[in-house]
CSV table of C-alpha atoms in Angstrom, one decimal:
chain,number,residue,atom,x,y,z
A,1,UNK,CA,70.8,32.4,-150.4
A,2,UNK,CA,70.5,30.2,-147.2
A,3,UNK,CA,73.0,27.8,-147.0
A,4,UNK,CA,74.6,25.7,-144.1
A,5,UNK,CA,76.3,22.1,-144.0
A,6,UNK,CA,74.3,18.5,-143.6
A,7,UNK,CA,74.8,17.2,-140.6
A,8,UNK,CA,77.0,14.3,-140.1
A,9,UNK,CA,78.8,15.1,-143.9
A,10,UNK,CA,81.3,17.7,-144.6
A,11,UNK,CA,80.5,17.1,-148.8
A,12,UNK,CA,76.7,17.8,-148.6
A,13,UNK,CA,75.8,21.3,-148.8
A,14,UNK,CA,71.6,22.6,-147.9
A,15,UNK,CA,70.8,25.6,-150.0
A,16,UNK,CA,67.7,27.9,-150.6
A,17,UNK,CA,67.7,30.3,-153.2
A,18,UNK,CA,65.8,33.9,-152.7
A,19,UNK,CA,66.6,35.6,-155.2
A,20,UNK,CA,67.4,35.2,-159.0
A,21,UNK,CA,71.1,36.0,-158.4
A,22,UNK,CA,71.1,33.0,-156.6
A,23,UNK,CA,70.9,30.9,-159.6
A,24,UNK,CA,73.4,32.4,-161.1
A,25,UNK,CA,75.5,31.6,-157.8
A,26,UNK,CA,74.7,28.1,-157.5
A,27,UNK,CA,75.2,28.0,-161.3
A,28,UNK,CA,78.7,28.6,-160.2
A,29,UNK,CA,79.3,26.3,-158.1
A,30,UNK,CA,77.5,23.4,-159.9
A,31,UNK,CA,80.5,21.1,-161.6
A,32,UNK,CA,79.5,17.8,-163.4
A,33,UNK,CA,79.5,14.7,-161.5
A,34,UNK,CA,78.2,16.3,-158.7
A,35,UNK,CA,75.0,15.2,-156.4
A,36,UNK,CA,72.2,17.1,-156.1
A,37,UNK,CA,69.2,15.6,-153.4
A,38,UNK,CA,66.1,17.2,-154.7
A,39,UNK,CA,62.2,17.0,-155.0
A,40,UNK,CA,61.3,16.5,-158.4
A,41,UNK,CA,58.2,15.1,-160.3
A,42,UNK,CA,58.0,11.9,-162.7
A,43,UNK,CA,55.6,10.3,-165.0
A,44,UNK,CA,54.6,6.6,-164.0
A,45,UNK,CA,53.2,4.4,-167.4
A,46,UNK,CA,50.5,2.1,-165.8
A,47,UNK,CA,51.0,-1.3,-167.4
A,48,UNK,CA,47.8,-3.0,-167.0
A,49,UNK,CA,45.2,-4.2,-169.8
A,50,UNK,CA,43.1,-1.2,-168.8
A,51,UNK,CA,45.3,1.6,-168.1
A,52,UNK,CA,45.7,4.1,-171.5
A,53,UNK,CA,48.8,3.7,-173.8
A,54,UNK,CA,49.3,7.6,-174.0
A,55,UNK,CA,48.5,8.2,-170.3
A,56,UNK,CA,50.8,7.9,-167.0
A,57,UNK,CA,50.7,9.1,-163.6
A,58,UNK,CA,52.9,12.0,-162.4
A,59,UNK,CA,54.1,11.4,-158.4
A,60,UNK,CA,55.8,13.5,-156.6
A,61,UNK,CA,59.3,11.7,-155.7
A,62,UNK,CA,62.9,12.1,-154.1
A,63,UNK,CA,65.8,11.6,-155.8
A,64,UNK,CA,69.7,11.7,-155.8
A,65,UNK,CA,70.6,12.7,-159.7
A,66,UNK,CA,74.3,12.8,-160.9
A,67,UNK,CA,74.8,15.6,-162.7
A,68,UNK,CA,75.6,15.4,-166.2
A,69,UNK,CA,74.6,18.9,-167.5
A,70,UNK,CA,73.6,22.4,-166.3
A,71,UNK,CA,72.1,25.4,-168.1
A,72,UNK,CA,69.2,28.2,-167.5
A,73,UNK,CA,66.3,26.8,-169.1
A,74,UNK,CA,65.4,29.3,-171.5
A,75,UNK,CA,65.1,32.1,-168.6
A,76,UNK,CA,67.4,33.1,-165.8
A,77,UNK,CA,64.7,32.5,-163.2
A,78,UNK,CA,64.7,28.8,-164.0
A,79,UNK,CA,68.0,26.5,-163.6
A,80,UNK,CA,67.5,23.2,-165.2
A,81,UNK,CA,70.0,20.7,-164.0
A,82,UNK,CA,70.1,17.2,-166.3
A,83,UNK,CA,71.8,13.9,-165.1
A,84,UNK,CA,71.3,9.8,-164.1
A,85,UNK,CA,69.2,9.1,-160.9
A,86,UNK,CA,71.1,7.5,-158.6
A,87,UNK,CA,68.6,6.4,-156.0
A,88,UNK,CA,65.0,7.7,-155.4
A,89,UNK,CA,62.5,6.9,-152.7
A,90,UNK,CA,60.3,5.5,-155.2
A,91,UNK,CA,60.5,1.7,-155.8
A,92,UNK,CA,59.0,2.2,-159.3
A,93,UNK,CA,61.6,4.7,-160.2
A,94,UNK,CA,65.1,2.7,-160.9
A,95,UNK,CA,68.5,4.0,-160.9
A,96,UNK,CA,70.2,4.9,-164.3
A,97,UNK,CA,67.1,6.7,-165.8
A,98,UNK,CA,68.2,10.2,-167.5
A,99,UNK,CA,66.1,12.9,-165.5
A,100,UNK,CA,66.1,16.5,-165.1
A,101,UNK,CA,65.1,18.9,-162.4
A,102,UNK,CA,64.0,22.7,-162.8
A,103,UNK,CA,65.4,24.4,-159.7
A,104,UNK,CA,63.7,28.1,-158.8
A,105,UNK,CA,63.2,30.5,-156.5
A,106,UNK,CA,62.7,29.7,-153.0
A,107,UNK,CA,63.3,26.0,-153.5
A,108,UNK,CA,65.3,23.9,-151.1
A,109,UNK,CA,67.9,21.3,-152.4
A,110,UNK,CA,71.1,19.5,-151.1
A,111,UNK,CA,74.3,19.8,-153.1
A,112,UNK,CA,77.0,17.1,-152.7
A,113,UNK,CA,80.4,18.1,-153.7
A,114,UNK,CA,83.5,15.8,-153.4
A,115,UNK,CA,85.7,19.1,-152.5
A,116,UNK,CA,83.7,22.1,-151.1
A,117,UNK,CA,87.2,24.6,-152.2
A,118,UNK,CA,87.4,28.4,-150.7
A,119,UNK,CA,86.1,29.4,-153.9
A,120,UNK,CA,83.0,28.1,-153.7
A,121,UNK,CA,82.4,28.6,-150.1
A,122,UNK,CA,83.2,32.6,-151.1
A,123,UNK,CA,80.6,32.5,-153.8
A,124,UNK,CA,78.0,31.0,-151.3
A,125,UNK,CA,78.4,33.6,-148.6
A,126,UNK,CA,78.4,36.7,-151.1
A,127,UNK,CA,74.7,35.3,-152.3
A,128,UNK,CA,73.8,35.1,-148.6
A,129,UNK,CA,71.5,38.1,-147.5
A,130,UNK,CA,72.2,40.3,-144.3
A,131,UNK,CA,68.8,41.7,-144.8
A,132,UNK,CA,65.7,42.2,-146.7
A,133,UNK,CA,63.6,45.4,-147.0
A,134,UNK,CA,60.1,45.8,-147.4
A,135,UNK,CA,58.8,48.7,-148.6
A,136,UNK,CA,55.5,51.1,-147.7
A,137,UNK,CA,54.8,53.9,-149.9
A,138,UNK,CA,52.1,55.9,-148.8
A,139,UNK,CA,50.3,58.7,-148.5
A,140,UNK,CA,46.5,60.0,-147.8
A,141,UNK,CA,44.7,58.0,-150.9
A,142,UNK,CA,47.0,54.8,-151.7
A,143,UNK,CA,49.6,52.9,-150.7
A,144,UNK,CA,52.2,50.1,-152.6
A,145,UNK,CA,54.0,47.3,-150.8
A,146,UNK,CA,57.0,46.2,-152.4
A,147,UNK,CA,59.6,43.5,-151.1
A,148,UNK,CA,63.1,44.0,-152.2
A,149,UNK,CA,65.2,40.5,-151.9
A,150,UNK,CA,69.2,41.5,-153.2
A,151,UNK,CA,68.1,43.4,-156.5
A,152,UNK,CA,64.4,41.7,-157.0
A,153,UNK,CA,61.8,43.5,-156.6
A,154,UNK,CA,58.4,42.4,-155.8
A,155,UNK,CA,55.2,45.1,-155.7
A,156,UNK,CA,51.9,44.6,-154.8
A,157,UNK,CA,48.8,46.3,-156.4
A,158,UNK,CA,47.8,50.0,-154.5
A,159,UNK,CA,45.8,49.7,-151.7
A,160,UNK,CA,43.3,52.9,-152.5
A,161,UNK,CA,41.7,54.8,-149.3
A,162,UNK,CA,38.4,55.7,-151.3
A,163,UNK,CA,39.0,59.0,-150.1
A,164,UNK,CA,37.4,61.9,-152.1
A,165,UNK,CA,39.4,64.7,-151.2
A,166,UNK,CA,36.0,66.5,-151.1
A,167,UNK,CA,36.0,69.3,-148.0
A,168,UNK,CA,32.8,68.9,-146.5
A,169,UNK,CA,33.1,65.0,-145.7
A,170,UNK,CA,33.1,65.4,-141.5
A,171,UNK,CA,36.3,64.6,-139.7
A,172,UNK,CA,34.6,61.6,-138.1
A,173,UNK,CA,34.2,59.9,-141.4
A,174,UNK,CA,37.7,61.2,-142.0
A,175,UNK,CA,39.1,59.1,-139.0
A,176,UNK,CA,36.7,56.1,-139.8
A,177,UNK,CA,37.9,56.0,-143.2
A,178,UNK,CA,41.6,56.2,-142.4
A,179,UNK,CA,40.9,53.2,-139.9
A,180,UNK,CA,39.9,51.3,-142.6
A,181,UNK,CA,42.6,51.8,-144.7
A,182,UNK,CA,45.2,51.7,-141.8
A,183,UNK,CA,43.9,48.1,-141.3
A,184,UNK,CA,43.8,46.7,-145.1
A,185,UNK,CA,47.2,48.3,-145.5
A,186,UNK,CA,48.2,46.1,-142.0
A,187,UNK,CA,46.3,43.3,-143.7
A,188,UNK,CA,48.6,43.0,-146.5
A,189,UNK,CA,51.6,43.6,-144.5
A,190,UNK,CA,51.0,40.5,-142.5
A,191,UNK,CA,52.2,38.0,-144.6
A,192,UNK,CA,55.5,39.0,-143.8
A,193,UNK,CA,55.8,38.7,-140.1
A,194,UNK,CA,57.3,35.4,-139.9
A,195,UNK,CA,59.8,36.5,-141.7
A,196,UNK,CA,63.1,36.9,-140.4
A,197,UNK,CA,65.6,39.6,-141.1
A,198,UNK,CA,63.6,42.4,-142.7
A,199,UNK,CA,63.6,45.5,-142.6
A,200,UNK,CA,60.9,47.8,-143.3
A,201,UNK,CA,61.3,51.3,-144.9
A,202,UNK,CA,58.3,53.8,-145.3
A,203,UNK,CA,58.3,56.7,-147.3
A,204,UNK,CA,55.4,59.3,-148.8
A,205,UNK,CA,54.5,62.7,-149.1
A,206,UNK,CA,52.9,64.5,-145.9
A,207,UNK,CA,52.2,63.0,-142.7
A,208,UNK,CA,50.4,60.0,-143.3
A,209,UNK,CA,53.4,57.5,-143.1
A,210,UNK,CA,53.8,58.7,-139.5
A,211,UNK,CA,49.9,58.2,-138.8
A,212,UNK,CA,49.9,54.5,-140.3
A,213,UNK,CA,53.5,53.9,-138.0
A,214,UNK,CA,51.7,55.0,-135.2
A,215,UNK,CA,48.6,53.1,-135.6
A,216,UNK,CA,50.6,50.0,-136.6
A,217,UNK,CA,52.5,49.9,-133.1
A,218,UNK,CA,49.7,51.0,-130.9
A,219,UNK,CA,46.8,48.5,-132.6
A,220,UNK,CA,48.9,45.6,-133.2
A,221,UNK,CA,52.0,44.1,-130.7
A,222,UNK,CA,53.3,41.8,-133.3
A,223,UNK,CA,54.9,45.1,-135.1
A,224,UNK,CA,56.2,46.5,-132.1
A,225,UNK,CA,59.6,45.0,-132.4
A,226,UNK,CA,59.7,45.2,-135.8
A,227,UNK,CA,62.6,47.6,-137.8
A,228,UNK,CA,61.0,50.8,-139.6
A,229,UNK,CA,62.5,53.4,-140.9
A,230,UNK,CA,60.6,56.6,-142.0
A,231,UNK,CA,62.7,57.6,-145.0
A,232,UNK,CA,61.8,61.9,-146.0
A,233,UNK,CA,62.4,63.6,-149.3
A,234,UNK,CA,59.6,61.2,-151.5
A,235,UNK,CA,56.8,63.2,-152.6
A,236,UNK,CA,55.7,60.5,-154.5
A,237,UNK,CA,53.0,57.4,-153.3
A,238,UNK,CA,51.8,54.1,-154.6
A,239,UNK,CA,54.0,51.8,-157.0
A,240,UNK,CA,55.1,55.4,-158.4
A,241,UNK,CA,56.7,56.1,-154.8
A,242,UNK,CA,59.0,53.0,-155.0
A,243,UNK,CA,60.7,53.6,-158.2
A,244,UNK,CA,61.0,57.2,-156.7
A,245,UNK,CA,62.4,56.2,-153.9
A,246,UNK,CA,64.9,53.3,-155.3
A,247,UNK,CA,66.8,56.3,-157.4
A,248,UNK,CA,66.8,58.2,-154.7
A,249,UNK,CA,70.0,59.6,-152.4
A,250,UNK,CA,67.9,58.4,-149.5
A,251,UNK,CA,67.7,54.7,-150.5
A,252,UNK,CA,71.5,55.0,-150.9
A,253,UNK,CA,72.0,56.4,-147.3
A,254,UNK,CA,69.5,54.0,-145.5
A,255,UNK,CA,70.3,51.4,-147.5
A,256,UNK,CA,74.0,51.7,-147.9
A,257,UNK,CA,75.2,48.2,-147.2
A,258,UNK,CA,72.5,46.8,-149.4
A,259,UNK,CA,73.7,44.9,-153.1
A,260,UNK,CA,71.2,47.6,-154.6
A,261,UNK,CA,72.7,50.3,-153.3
A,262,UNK,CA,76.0,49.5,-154.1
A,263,UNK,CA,74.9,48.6,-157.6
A,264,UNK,CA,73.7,51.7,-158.0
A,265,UNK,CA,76.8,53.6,-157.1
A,266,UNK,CA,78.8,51.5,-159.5
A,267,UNK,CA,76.3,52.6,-162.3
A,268,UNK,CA,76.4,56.3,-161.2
A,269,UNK,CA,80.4,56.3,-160.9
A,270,UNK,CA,80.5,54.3,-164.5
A,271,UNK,CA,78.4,57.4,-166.2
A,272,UNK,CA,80.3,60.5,-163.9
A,273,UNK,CA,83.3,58.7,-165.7
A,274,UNK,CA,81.8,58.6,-169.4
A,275,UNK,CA,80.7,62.6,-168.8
A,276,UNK,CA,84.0,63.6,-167.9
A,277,UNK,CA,86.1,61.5,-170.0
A,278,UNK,CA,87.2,59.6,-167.5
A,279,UNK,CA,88.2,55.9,-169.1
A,280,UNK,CA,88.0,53.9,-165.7
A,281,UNK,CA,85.1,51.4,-167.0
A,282,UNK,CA,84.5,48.5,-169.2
A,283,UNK,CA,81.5,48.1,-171.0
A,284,UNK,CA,80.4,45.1,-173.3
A,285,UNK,CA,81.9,41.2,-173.0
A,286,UNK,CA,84.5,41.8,-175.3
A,287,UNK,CA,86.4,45.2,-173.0
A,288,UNK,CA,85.3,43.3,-170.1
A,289,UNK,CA,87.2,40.3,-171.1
A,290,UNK,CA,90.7,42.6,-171.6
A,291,UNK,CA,90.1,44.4,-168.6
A,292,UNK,CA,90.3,41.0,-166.8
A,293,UNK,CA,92.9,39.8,-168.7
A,294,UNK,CA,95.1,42.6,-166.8
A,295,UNK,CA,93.6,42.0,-163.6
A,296,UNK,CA,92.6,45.7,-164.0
A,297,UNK,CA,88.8,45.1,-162.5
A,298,UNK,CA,87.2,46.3,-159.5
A,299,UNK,CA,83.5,45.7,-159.7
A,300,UNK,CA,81.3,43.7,-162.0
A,301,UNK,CA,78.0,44.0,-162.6
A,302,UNK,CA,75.6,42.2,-165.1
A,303,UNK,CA,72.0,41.4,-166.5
A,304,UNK,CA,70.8,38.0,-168.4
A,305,UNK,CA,71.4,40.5,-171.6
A,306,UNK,CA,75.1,39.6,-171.6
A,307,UNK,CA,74.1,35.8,-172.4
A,308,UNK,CA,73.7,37.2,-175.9
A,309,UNK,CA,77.2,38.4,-176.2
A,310,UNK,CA,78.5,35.4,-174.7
A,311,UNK,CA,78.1,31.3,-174.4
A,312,UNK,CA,76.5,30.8,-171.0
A,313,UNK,CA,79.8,27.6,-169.6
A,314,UNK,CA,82.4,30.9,-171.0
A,315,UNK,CA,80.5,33.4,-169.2
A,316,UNK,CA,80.4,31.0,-165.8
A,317,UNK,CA,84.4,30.1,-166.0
A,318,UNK,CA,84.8,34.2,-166.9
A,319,UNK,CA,83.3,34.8,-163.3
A,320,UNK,CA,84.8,32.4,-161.4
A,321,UNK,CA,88.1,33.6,-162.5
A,322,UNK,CA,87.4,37.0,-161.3
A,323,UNK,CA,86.4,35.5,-158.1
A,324,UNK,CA,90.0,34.3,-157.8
A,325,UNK,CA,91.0,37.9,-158.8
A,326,UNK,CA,88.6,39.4,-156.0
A,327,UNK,CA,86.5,41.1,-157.8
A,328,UNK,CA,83.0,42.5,-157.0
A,329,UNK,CA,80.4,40.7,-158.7
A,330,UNK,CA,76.7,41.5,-158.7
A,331,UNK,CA,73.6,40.1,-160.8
A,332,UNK,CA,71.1,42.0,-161.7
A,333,UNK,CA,67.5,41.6,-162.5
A,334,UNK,CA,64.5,43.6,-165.2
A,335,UNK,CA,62.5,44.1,-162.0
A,336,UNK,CA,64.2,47.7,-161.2
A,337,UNK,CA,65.3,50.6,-163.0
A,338,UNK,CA,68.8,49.0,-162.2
A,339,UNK,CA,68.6,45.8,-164.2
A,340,UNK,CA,67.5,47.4,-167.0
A,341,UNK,CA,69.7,50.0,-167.1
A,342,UNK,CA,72.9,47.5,-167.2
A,343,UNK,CA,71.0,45.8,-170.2
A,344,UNK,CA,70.6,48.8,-171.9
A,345,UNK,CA,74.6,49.1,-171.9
A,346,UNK,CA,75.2,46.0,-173.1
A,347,UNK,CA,74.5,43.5,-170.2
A,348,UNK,CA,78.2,43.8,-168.4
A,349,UNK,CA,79.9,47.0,-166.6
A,350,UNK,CA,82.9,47.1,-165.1
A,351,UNK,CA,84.7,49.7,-162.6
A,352,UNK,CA,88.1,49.1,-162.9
A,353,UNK,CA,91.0,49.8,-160.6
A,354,UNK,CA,93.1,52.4,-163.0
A,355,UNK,CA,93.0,53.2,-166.3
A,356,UNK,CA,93.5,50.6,-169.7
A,357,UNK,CA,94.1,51.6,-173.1
């Protein structure tokens, strides 16, 4: 999440959301009777002899909203957040009406808080992202893109070389070919070059990751400051390549800072413990709970599936307790291996700091 401070107001708060854990962080910090400044959409009647009693315009409008209620929507990539307009930009739109507002992914909205307390400023800069990593896996007949924002992940369809792997096609055609697919790979790449803060990983069997690298920074300037890293060890290309390479000792050691990789080593320490008997972990709402109770947790991590165990406002106070407590928390999403492995053990895993009965 990008956030930074209004200008000119030390209660007004400007935030963009990135990734799905996001929502759950401004979740957090969300209390009733806040502001929230947002761009919404409304439904005009027309009230005119000829306009259709059944019918109404929808404009696009700005509004201020007092915030009366806040839940996910039904999903955890959709926050809907419920309350009284206060003032909108839209003379035909009074104060007092009830509205509500669906806030998603990469949306921009301002957040007015009477007290901005250390607790929320914490959760804030926890959500905000040092980098993100786009990865290229690739070798002589396709090639994914995949963009990897916290633990969301993002793939594109293969890019396919049309290669036939048939001997007798002449090395000139060879090197034509490969042009070809060098540029549409480039092609699909370039959507990310405004982009700031990425970093970009590629990965594949044989040589051809070093071939595209080298034809990327010789054919095109705009990649020649760019970050790569040329990860070895993944034999595996396309979408395939990515999964590969996300549960892969490599990702862990290029990527060791990253709130995937650290995810994945509390998942791998939780199930060394359960093989060796080793009762260091919490699993399901109701251990996780006790753990907390004696202040015994290190790390948290959790899935949307823990929303089943749990009422959502219980779940929200549970973590913001352990954020007074110091405790590790990380969200994570179906869109990797990781996500769903914490919903396939219940939606909630904790590392704790010694041993409970």
């Amino acid at each position: 999440m990008k956030f930074t401070k209004l200008k000119d107001s030390e209660n007004k708060m400007v935030l963009t959301l990135e990734e799905p854990d996001d929502l759950f962080s401004l979740r957090r910090v969300i209390d009733i009777g806040d502001s929230i400044i947002a761009d919404t959409t409304r439904v005009i009647k027309q009230d005119n002899e000829y306009s259709r009693p059944d019918k109404g315009e929808r404009i696009k409008i700005r509004i201020i909203l007092r915030i009366e209620k806040i839940s996910f929507d039904d999903a955890i990539d959709r926050l809907k957040i419920s309350g009284v307009i206060i003032t909108s930009n839209n003379e035909n739109i009074p104060k007092g009406l009830h509205h509500s507002i669906n806030v998603k992914i990469n949306d921009t909205i301002i957040l007015e808080k009477s007290n901005w307390n250390e607790n929320y400023i914490k959760i804030l800069s926890k959500s905000a992202l040092e980098f993100k990593y786009l990865f290229i896996s690739i070798d002589s007949q396709e090639t994914a893109i995949a963009k990897l924002t916290g633990t969301n992940l993002k793939i594109t369809p293969n890019i396919h070389s049309g290669k036939s792997g048939k001997r007798y096609v002449t090395d000139q055609r060879n090197v034509l070919n490969n042009k070809i697919y060098f540029e549409n790979i480039r092609t699909a790449l370039d959507i990310y070059l405004e982009e700031h803060g990425i970093k970009i990983v590629i990965f594949g069997p044989g040589e051809t990751k070093r071939r595209f690298l080298n034809h990327l920074r010789e054919k095109n300037e705009a990649y020649q400051d760019k970050d790569f890293t040329i990860a070895e060890g993944i034999e595996t290309a396309g979408e395939d390549g990515i999964y590969v390479f996300l549960r892969s000792e490599a990702m862990k050691d290029l990527m060791s800072s990253s709130k995937i990789a650290m995810v994945s080593t509390i998942l791998d320490r939780v199930m060394q413990q359960i093989n060796n008997g080793e009762k260091k972990y919490a699993m399901g709402i109701k251990e996780t709970k006790y753990a907390h109770s004696l202040n015994a947790i290190d790390s948290l991590v959790y899935s949307d599936k823990v929303f089943s165990e749990i009422k959502e406002d219980e779940f929200i106070k549970l973590l913001n307790d352990m954020e007074h407590n110091n405790v590790k928390i990380y969200a994570t999403d179906s869109t990797t291996d990781i996500g769903l492995r914490v919903s396939s053990l219940g939606g909630i895993i904790a590392l704790l700091r010694y041993r409970i009965n």
